[in-house]
């Protein structure tokens, strides 16, 4: 894979918004596989004929198996403002997920404390006073139910590693295809978690911007009519 395989949905002098494919790391790791940050830097070097390396700020992350909309900063000033906006809860992130089974409540706010265990690269729900525990919060809503699967939208309030995957599994409805926290090893499906929307104020112009992308056209996503829940015709022109 190279940057030519990536879908760029918005670019100006400050911001780069792309679709991250599933199973592509955000930045270089021990696997040595092509990663988003390196590929997009190569894109900037070639497009603008930059000598040496190009600056590209990583302001948020997606788990390797998760795909969807992702933004990068093209300047340090933009990166600083985006990181501050994310920290202050001024950037809305919405995800779609297909769950095994149906949650007890059609809509709910999930709150818990999570702790990462580096030796196994897993995250667990732990008591609030556990050393190293971090508060996690999200809102979810069941959009549709089919064949013992449910399509849910998730709005992240906090952005902890593996948060959605762990909190969905904690309800007894893990994400389809989740090999770490669910029954993914027994299915043929990839992880069915997709970053479908980013809503933010442009860090330089202040204009409200919304970026939405459809999940991939593969099962079990294709069991649901995404047009009912997602309209990608959002004007973001200057």
PDB file of C-alpha atoms in Angstrom:
ATOM      1  CA  UNK A   1       0.000   0.000   0.000  1.00  0.00           C
ATOM      2  CA  UNK A   2       1.125   3.565  -0.786  1.00  0.00           C
ATOM      3  CA  UNK A   3      -0.397   7.015  -0.342  1.00  0.00           C
ATOM      4  CA  UNK A   4      -1.940   6.614  -3.791  1.00  0.00           C
ATOM      5  CA  UNK A   5      -4.286   4.013  -2.297  1.00  0.00           C
ATOM      6  CA  UNK A   6      -5.592   6.464   0.321  1.00  0.00           C
ATOM      7  CA  UNK A   7      -8.730   8.551  -0.095  1.00  0.00           C
ATOM      8  CA  UNK A   8      -8.161  12.220   0.725  1.00  0.00           C
ATOM      9  CA  UNK A   9     -11.473  13.968   1.351  1.00  0.00           C
ATOM     10  CA  UNK A  10     -10.300  17.462   2.332  1.00  0.00           C
ATOM     11  CA  UNK A  11      -7.091  19.442   2.193  1.00  0.00           C
ATOM     12  CA  UNK A  12      -6.137  23.078   2.636  1.00  0.00           C
ATOM     13  CA  UNK A  13      -2.996  24.832   3.876  1.00  0.00           C
ATOM     14  CA  UNK A  14      -3.608  23.696   7.452  1.00  0.00           C
ATOM     15  CA  UNK A  15      -5.678  20.518   7.549  1.00  0.00           C
ATOM     16  CA  UNK A  16      -5.607  17.109   5.873  1.00  0.00           C
ATOM     17  CA  UNK A  17      -8.624  14.812   6.244  1.00  0.00           C
ATOM     18  CA  UNK A  18      -8.438  11.243   4.936  1.00  0.00           C
ATOM     19  CA  UNK A  19     -10.129   7.860   5.126  1.00  0.00           C
ATOM     20  CA  UNK A  20      -8.004   5.415   7.110  1.00  0.00           C
ATOM     21  CA  UNK A  21      -8.373   1.869   5.764  1.00  0.00           C
ATOM     22  CA  UNK A  22      -8.973  -0.991   8.182  1.00  0.00           C
ATOM     23  CA  UNK A  23      -5.904  -2.803   9.506  1.00  0.00           C
ATOM     24  CA  UNK A  24      -3.474   0.009   8.687  1.00  0.00           C
ATOM     25  CA  UNK A  25      -1.444   1.409  11.606  1.00  0.00           C
ATOM     26  CA  UNK A  26      -1.635   5.135  12.296  1.00  0.00           C
ATOM     27  CA  UNK A  27       2.134   5.418  12.699  1.00  0.00           C
ATOM     28  CA  UNK A  28       5.129   3.148  12.262  1.00  0.00           C
ATOM     29  CA  UNK A  29       5.210   0.138  14.574  1.00  0.00           C
ATOM     30  CA  UNK A  30       7.079  -3.135  15.026  1.00  0.00           C
ATOM     31  CA  UNK A  31       5.167  -4.743  12.147  1.00  0.00           C
ATOM     32  CA  UNK A  32       6.947  -2.588   9.593  1.00  0.00           C
ATOM     33  CA  UNK A  33       3.693  -2.312   7.624  1.00  0.00           C
ATOM     34  CA  UNK A  34       2.878   0.897   5.719  1.00  0.00           C
ATOM     35  CA  UNK A  35       1.375   3.438   8.140  1.00  0.00           C
ATOM     36  CA  UNK A  36      -0.803   6.498   7.683  1.00  0.00           C
ATOM     37  CA  UNK A  37       1.660   9.092   8.958  1.00  0.00           C
ATOM     38  CA  UNK A  38       4.552   7.909   6.775  1.00  0.00           C
ATOM     39  CA  UNK A  39       2.423   7.510   3.648  1.00  0.00           C
ATOM     40  CA  UNK A  40       0.852  10.943   3.998  1.00  0.00           C
ATOM     41  CA  UNK A  41       4.218  12.588   4.600  1.00  0.00           C
ATOM     42  CA  UNK A  42       5.405  10.978   1.381  1.00  0.00           C
ATOM     43  CA  UNK A  43       2.301  12.358  -0.339  1.00  0.00           C
ATOM     44  CA  UNK A  44       3.106  15.891   0.852  1.00  0.00           C
ATOM     45  CA  UNK A  45       6.755  15.622  -0.164  1.00  0.00           C
ATOM     46  CA  UNK A  46       5.849  14.513  -3.677  1.00  0.00           C
ATOM     47  CA  UNK A  47       2.843  16.797  -4.226  1.00  0.00           C
ATOM     48  CA  UNK A  48       4.584  19.969  -3.073  1.00  0.00           C
ATOM     49  CA  UNK A  49       8.116  18.954  -4.070  1.00  0.00           C
ATOM     50  CA  UNK A  50       9.370  19.479  -0.536  1.00  0.00           C
ATOM     51  CA  UNK A  51      13.059  18.915   0.170  1.00  0.00           C
ATOM     52  CA  UNK A  52      13.650  16.289   2.861  1.00  0.00           C
ATOM     53  CA  UNK A  53      10.819  15.494   5.252  1.00  0.00           C
ATOM     54  CA  UNK A  54       7.385  17.104   5.468  1.00  0.00           C
ATOM     55  CA  UNK A  55       5.669  18.181   8.672  1.00  0.00           C
ATOM     56  CA  UNK A  56       2.457  16.361   9.545  1.00  0.00           C
ATOM     57  CA  UNK A  57       0.949  16.489  13.018  1.00  0.00           C
ATOM     58  CA  UNK A  58      -0.743  13.428  14.489  1.00  0.00           C
ATOM     59  CA  UNK A  59      -3.556  14.900  16.619  1.00  0.00           C
ATOM     60  CA  UNK A  60      -5.721  11.821  17.286  1.00  0.00           C
ATOM     61  CA  UNK A  61      -5.583   8.074  16.737  1.00  0.00           C
ATOM     62  CA  UNK A  62      -7.612   5.116  15.568  1.00  0.00           C
ATOM     63  CA  UNK A  63      -6.870   1.516  16.543  1.00  0.00           C
ATOM     64  CA  UNK A  64      -5.155  -0.398  13.771  1.00  0.00           C
ATOM     65  CA  UNK A  65      -8.220  -2.571  12.912  1.00  0.00           C
ATOM     66  CA  UNK A  66     -10.548   0.468  12.948  1.00  0.00           C
ATOM     67  CA  UNK A  67     -11.126   2.395   9.719  1.00  0.00           C
ATOM     68  CA  UNK A  68     -12.789   5.684   8.935  1.00  0.00           C
ATOM     69  CA  UNK A  69     -12.338   9.432   8.874  1.00  0.00           C
ATOM     70  CA  UNK A  70      -9.142  10.842  10.344  1.00  0.00           C
ATOM     71  CA  UNK A  71      -7.525  14.277  10.358  1.00  0.00           C
ATOM     72  CA  UNK A  72      -3.916  15.456  10.432  1.00  0.00           C
ATOM     73  CA  UNK A  73      -2.397  18.909  10.915  1.00  0.00           C
ATOM     74  CA  UNK A  74      -0.162  20.321   8.178  1.00  0.00           C
ATOM     75  CA  UNK A  75       1.342  23.007  10.451  1.00  0.00           C
ATOM     76  CA  UNK A  76       2.476  23.056  14.071  1.00  0.00           C
ATOM     77  CA  UNK A  77       0.073  25.935  14.795  1.00  0.00           C
ATOM     78  CA  UNK A  78      -2.842  23.881  13.477  1.00  0.00           C
ATOM     79  CA  UNK A  79      -1.685  20.825  15.438  1.00  0.00           C
ATOM     80  CA  UNK A  80      -1.530  22.775  18.688  1.00  0.00           C
ATOM     81  CA  UNK A  81      -5.017  24.218  18.227  1.00  0.00           C
ATOM     82  CA  UNK A  82      -6.532  20.873  17.230  1.00  0.00           C
ATOM     83  CA  UNK A  83      -4.990  19.103  20.223  1.00  0.00           C
ATOM     84  CA  UNK A  84      -6.376  21.808  22.522  1.00  0.00           C
ATOM     85  CA  UNK A  85      -9.830  21.553  20.917  1.00  0.00           C
ATOM     86  CA  UNK A  86      -9.851  17.759  21.315  1.00  0.00           C
ATOM     87  CA  UNK A  87      -8.704  18.026  24.929  1.00  0.00           C
ATOM     88  CA  UNK A  88     -11.481  20.552  25.622  1.00  0.00           C
ATOM     89  CA  UNK A  89     -14.143  18.331  24.049  1.00  0.00           C
ATOM     90  CA  UNK A  90     -14.697  20.696  21.124  1.00  0.00           C
ATOM     91  CA  UNK A  91     -14.247  18.012  18.452  1.00  0.00           C
ATOM     92  CA  UNK A  92     -17.149  15.577  18.082  1.00  0.00           C
ATOM     93  CA  UNK A  93     -16.267  12.036  16.989  1.00  0.00           C
ATOM     94  CA  UNK A  94     -18.992   9.633  15.924  1.00  0.00           C
ATOM     95  CA  UNK A  95     -18.537   5.952  15.189  1.00  0.00           C
ATOM     96  CA  UNK A  96     -20.714   3.192  13.804  1.00  0.00           C
ATOM     97  CA  UNK A  97     -20.344  -0.344  15.130  1.00  0.00           C
ATOM     98  CA  UNK A  98     -22.057  -3.644  14.477  1.00  0.00           C
ATOM     99  CA  UNK A  99     -22.561  -5.549  17.717  1.00  0.00           C
ATOM    100  CA  UNK A 100     -23.150  -9.182  18.520  1.00  0.00           C
ATOM    101  CA  UNK A 101     -26.658  -9.215  19.935  1.00  0.00           C
ATOM    102  CA  UNK A 102     -28.688  -6.194  21.029  1.00  0.00           C
ATOM    103  CA  UNK A 103     -27.940  -3.985  24.059  1.00  0.00           C
ATOM    104  CA  UNK A 104     -30.484  -4.032  26.865  1.00  0.00           C
ATOM    105  CA  UNK A 105     -31.146  -0.304  26.434  1.00  0.00           C
ATOM    106  CA  UNK A 106     -31.750   1.265  23.023  1.00  0.00           C
ATOM    107  CA  UNK A 107     -29.725   4.323  24.036  1.00  0.00           C
ATOM    108  CA  UNK A 108     -27.517   4.962  27.021  1.00  0.00           C
ATOM    109  CA  UNK A 109     -24.485   6.747  28.422  1.00  0.00           C
ATOM    110  CA  UNK A 110     -21.684   4.415  29.492  1.00  0.00           C
ATOM    111  CA  UNK A 111     -19.287   5.514  32.213  1.00  0.00           C
ATOM    112  CA  UNK A 112     -16.472   3.472  33.706  1.00  0.00           C
ATOM    113  CA  UNK A 113     -12.769   3.453  34.467  1.00  0.00           C
ATOM    114  CA  UNK A 114     -10.293   1.766  32.143  1.00  0.00           C
ATOM    115  CA  UNK A 115      -6.737   0.601  32.652  1.00  0.00           C
ATOM    116  CA  UNK A 116      -4.256  -0.466  30.005  1.00  0.00           C
ATOM    117  CA  UNK A 117      -2.138  -3.556  30.594  1.00  0.00           C
ATOM    118  CA  UNK A 118       0.948  -3.129  28.428  1.00  0.00           C
ATOM    119  CA  UNK A 119       2.168  -6.704  28.789  1.00  0.00           C
ATOM    120  CA  UNK A 120      -0.877  -7.975  26.880  1.00  0.00           C
ATOM    121  CA  UNK A 121      -1.759  -4.723  25.058  1.00  0.00           C
ATOM    122  CA  UNK A 122      -5.290  -4.952  26.410  1.00  0.00           C
ATOM    123  CA  UNK A 123      -7.574  -2.577  28.288  1.00  0.00           C
ATOM    124  CA  UNK A 124      -9.922  -3.615  31.079  1.00  0.00           C
ATOM    125  CA  UNK A 125     -12.750  -2.069  33.078  1.00  0.00           C
ATOM    126  CA  UNK A 126     -11.488  -1.575  36.639  1.00  0.00           C
ATOM    127  CA  UNK A 127     -12.669   0.048  39.905  1.00  0.00           C
ATOM    128  CA  UNK A 128     -12.333   3.827  40.006  1.00  0.00           C
ATOM    129  CA  UNK A 129      -9.541   3.840  42.597  1.00  0.00           C
ATOM    130  CA  UNK A 130      -7.336   1.412  40.680  1.00  0.00           C
ATOM    131  CA  UNK A 131      -3.842   2.806  40.125  1.00  0.00           C
ATOM    132  CA  UNK A 132      -3.497   4.002  36.550  1.00  0.00           C
ATOM    133  CA  UNK A 133      -7.249   3.910  35.866  1.00  0.00           C
ATOM    134  CA  UNK A 134      -8.682   6.559  33.525  1.00  0.00           C
ATOM    135  CA  UNK A 135     -12.277   7.752  33.322  1.00  0.00           C
ATOM    136  CA  UNK A 136     -14.103   6.767  30.134  1.00  0.00           C
ATOM    137  CA  UNK A 137     -17.462   7.993  28.836  1.00  0.00           C
ATOM    138  CA  UNK A 138     -19.479   7.555  25.655  1.00  0.00           C
ATOM    139  CA  UNK A 139     -23.063   7.769  24.388  1.00  0.00           C
ATOM    140  CA  UNK A 140     -24.546   5.096  22.154  1.00  0.00           C
ATOM    141  CA  UNK A 141     -27.812   4.602  20.285  1.00  0.00           C
ATOM    142  CA  UNK A 142     -29.157   1.473  18.607  1.00  0.00           C
ATOM    143  CA  UNK A 143     -30.064   2.381  15.025  1.00  0.00           C
ATOM    144  CA  UNK A 144     -31.202  -0.981  13.654  1.00  0.00           C
ATOM    145  CA  UNK A 145     -31.389  -4.677  14.525  1.00  0.00           C
ATOM    146  CA  UNK A 146     -30.928  -7.562  12.076  1.00  0.00           C
ATOM    147  CA  UNK A 147     -30.151 -11.259  12.459  1.00  0.00           C
ATOM    148  CA  UNK A 148     -29.012 -10.959  16.085  1.00  0.00           C
ATOM    149  CA  UNK A 149     -26.738  -8.079  15.150  1.00  0.00           C
ATOM    150  CA  UNK A 150     -27.322  -4.435  15.973  1.00  0.00           C
ATOM    151  CA  UNK A 151     -26.036  -1.309  14.277  1.00  0.00           C
ATOM    152  CA  UNK A 152     -25.189   1.379  16.830  1.00  0.00           C
ATOM    153  CA  UNK A 153     -23.894   4.908  16.640  1.00  0.00           C
ATOM    154  CA  UNK A 154     -21.367   5.895  19.269  1.00  0.00           C
ATOM    155  CA  UNK A 155     -20.327   9.386  20.312  1.00  0.00           C
ATOM    156  CA  UNK A 156     -17.063   9.494  22.223  1.00  0.00           C
ATOM    157  CA  UNK A 157     -16.907  11.871  25.173  1.00  0.00           C
ATOM    158  CA  UNK A 158     -13.425  10.714  26.178  1.00  0.00           C
ATOM    159  CA  UNK A 159     -10.883   9.139  23.859  1.00  0.00           C
ATOM    160  CA  UNK A 160      -9.264   6.208  25.637  1.00  0.00           C
ATOM    161  CA  UNK A 161      -7.430   3.444  23.818  1.00  0.00           C
ATOM    162  CA  UNK A 162      -9.744   0.554  22.833  1.00  0.00           C
ATOM    163  CA  UNK A 163     -12.531   2.411  24.675  1.00  0.00           C
ATOM    164  CA  UNK A 164     -15.483   1.592  22.429  1.00  0.00           C
ATOM    165  CA  UNK A 165     -14.430  -2.021  22.049  1.00  0.00           C
ATOM    166  CA  UNK A 166     -14.061  -2.561  25.793  1.00  0.00           C
ATOM    167  CA  UNK A 167     -17.250  -0.734  26.800  1.00  0.00           C
ATOM    168  CA  UNK A 168     -19.364  -2.540  24.186  1.00  0.00           C
ATOM    169  CA  UNK A 169     -17.946  -5.886  25.337  1.00  0.00           C
ATOM    170  CA  UNK A 170     -18.627  -4.843  28.931  1.00  0.00           C
ATOM    171  CA  UNK A 171     -22.359  -4.711  28.100  1.00  0.00           C
ATOM    172  CA  UNK A 172     -22.213  -8.294  26.829  1.00  0.00           C
ATOM    173  CA  UNK A 173     -22.505  -7.144  23.196  1.00  0.00           C
ATOM    174  CA  UNK A 174     -18.956  -7.096  21.787  1.00  0.00           C
ATOM    175  CA  UNK A 175     -18.234  -5.629  18.376  1.00  0.00           C
ATOM    176  CA  UNK A 176     -18.490  -8.134  15.549  1.00  0.00           C
ATOM    177  CA  UNK A 177     -15.040  -9.271  14.450  1.00  0.00           C
ATOM    178  CA  UNK A 178     -13.278  -8.169  17.645  1.00  0.00           C
ATOM    179  CA  UNK A 179     -10.584 -10.788  18.196  1.00  0.00           C
ATOM    180  CA  UNK A 180      -9.343  -9.195  21.395  1.00  0.00           C
ATOM    181  CA  UNK A 181     -12.510  -8.445  23.357  1.00  0.00           C
ATOM    182  CA  UNK A 182     -15.154 -10.527  21.585  1.00  0.00           C
ATOM    183  CA  UNK A 183     -15.622 -13.613  19.466  1.00  0.00           C
ATOM    184  CA  UNK A 184     -13.828 -12.343  16.374  1.00  0.00           C
ATOM    185  CA  UNK A 185     -11.546 -15.351  16.222  1.00  0.00           C
ATOM    186  CA  UNK A 186     -14.612 -17.505  15.510  1.00  0.00           C
ATOM    187  CA  UNK A 187     -15.921 -15.333  12.654  1.00  0.00           C
ATOM    188  CA  UNK A 188     -14.722 -14.360   9.187  1.00  0.00           C
ATOM    189  CA  UNK A 189     -15.547 -10.689   9.698  1.00  0.00           C
ATOM    190  CA  UNK A 190     -13.036  -7.897  10.334  1.00  0.00           C
ATOM    191  CA  UNK A 191     -13.582  -5.562  13.277  1.00  0.00           C
ATOM    192  CA  UNK A 192     -16.878  -3.780  12.556  1.00  0.00           C
ATOM    193  CA  UNK A 193     -15.984  -0.408  14.068  1.00  0.00           C
ATOM    194  CA  UNK A 194     -15.886   2.609  11.769  1.00  0.00           C
ATOM    195  CA  UNK A 195     -15.066   6.260  12.460  1.00  0.00           C
ATOM    196  CA  UNK A 196     -17.897   7.793  10.480  1.00  0.00           C
ATOM    197  CA  UNK A 197     -17.925  11.473  11.447  1.00  0.00           C
ATOM    198  CA  UNK A 198     -15.723  14.327  12.613  1.00  0.00           C
ATOM    199  CA  UNK A 199     -17.279  17.671  13.529  1.00  0.00           C
ATOM    200  CA  UNK A 200     -15.029  20.592  14.428  1.00  0.00           C
ATOM    201  CA  UNK A 201     -14.287  24.261  14.034  1.00  0.00           C
ATOM    202  CA  UNK A 202     -11.480  24.824  11.571  1.00  0.00           C
ATOM    203  CA  UNK A 203      -8.460  25.655  13.760  1.00  0.00           C
ATOM    204  CA  UNK A 204      -7.515  28.716  11.691  1.00  0.00           C
ATOM    205  CA  UNK A 205     -10.686  30.041  10.010  1.00  0.00           C
ATOM    206  CA  UNK A 206     -13.078  29.035  12.798  1.00  0.00           C
ATOM    207  CA  UNK A 207     -15.579  27.671  10.272  1.00  0.00           C
ATOM    208  CA  UNK A 208     -17.684  24.712  11.402  1.00  0.00           C
ATOM    209  CA  UNK A 209     -16.747  21.636   9.397  1.00  0.00           C
ATOM    210  CA  UNK A 210     -18.323  18.177   9.233  1.00  0.00           C
ATOM    211  CA  UNK A 211     -16.744  15.157   7.555  1.00  0.00           C
ATOM    212  CA  UNK A 212     -18.728  11.929   7.139  1.00  0.00           C
ATOM    213  CA  UNK A 213     -17.779   8.689   5.421  1.00  0.00           C
ATOM    214  CA  UNK A 214     -19.639   5.429   4.805  1.00  0.00           C
ATOM    215  CA  UNK A 215     -18.454   2.133   6.277  1.00  0.00           C
ATOM    216  CA  UNK A 216     -17.027  -0.347   3.739  1.00  0.00           C
ATOM    217  CA  UNK A 217     -19.462  -2.197   1.478  1.00  0.00           C
ATOM    218  CA  UNK A 218     -18.791  -5.597   2.980  1.00  0.00           C
ATOM    219  CA  UNK A 219     -20.755  -7.892   5.302  1.00  0.00           C
ATOM    220  CA  UNK A 220     -22.144  -7.389   7.863  1.00  0.00           C
ATOM    221  CA  UNK A 221     -22.276  -3.642   7.127  1.00  0.00           C
ATOM    222  CA  UNK A 222     -24.236  -4.317   3.932  1.00  0.00           C
ATOM    223  CA  UNK A 223     -27.090  -5.805   5.960  1.00  0.00           C
ATOM    224  CA  UNK A 224     -27.992  -2.250   7.003  1.00  0.00           C
ATOM    225  CA  UNK A 225     -29.232   0.596   4.802  1.00  0.00           C
ATOM    226  CA  UNK A 226     -26.622   3.221   5.593  1.00  0.00           C
ATOM    227  CA  UNK A 227     -28.348   5.874   3.504  1.00  0.00           C
ATOM    228  CA  UNK A 228     -31.006   6.059   6.193  1.00  0.00           C
ATOM    229  CA  UNK A 229     -28.448   6.969   8.855  1.00  0.00           C
ATOM    230  CA  UNK A 230     -25.662   8.735   6.998  1.00  0.00           C
ATOM    231  CA  UNK A 231     -25.647  11.528   4.444  1.00  0.00           C
ATOM    232  CA  UNK A 232     -22.188  12.371   3.148  1.00  0.00           C
ATOM    233  CA  UNK A 233     -23.255  15.450   1.186  1.00  0.00           C
ATOM    234  CA  UNK A 234     -21.793  17.998   3.576  1.00  0.00           C
ATOM    235  CA  UNK A 235     -20.460  21.251   2.074  1.00  0.00           C
ATOM    236  CA  UNK A 236     -17.039  22.226   3.430  1.00  0.00           C
ATOM    237  CA  UNK A 237     -16.002  24.663   0.722  1.00  0.00           C
ATOM    238  CA  UNK A 238     -13.994  27.738   1.601  1.00  0.00           C
TER     239      UNK A 238
END
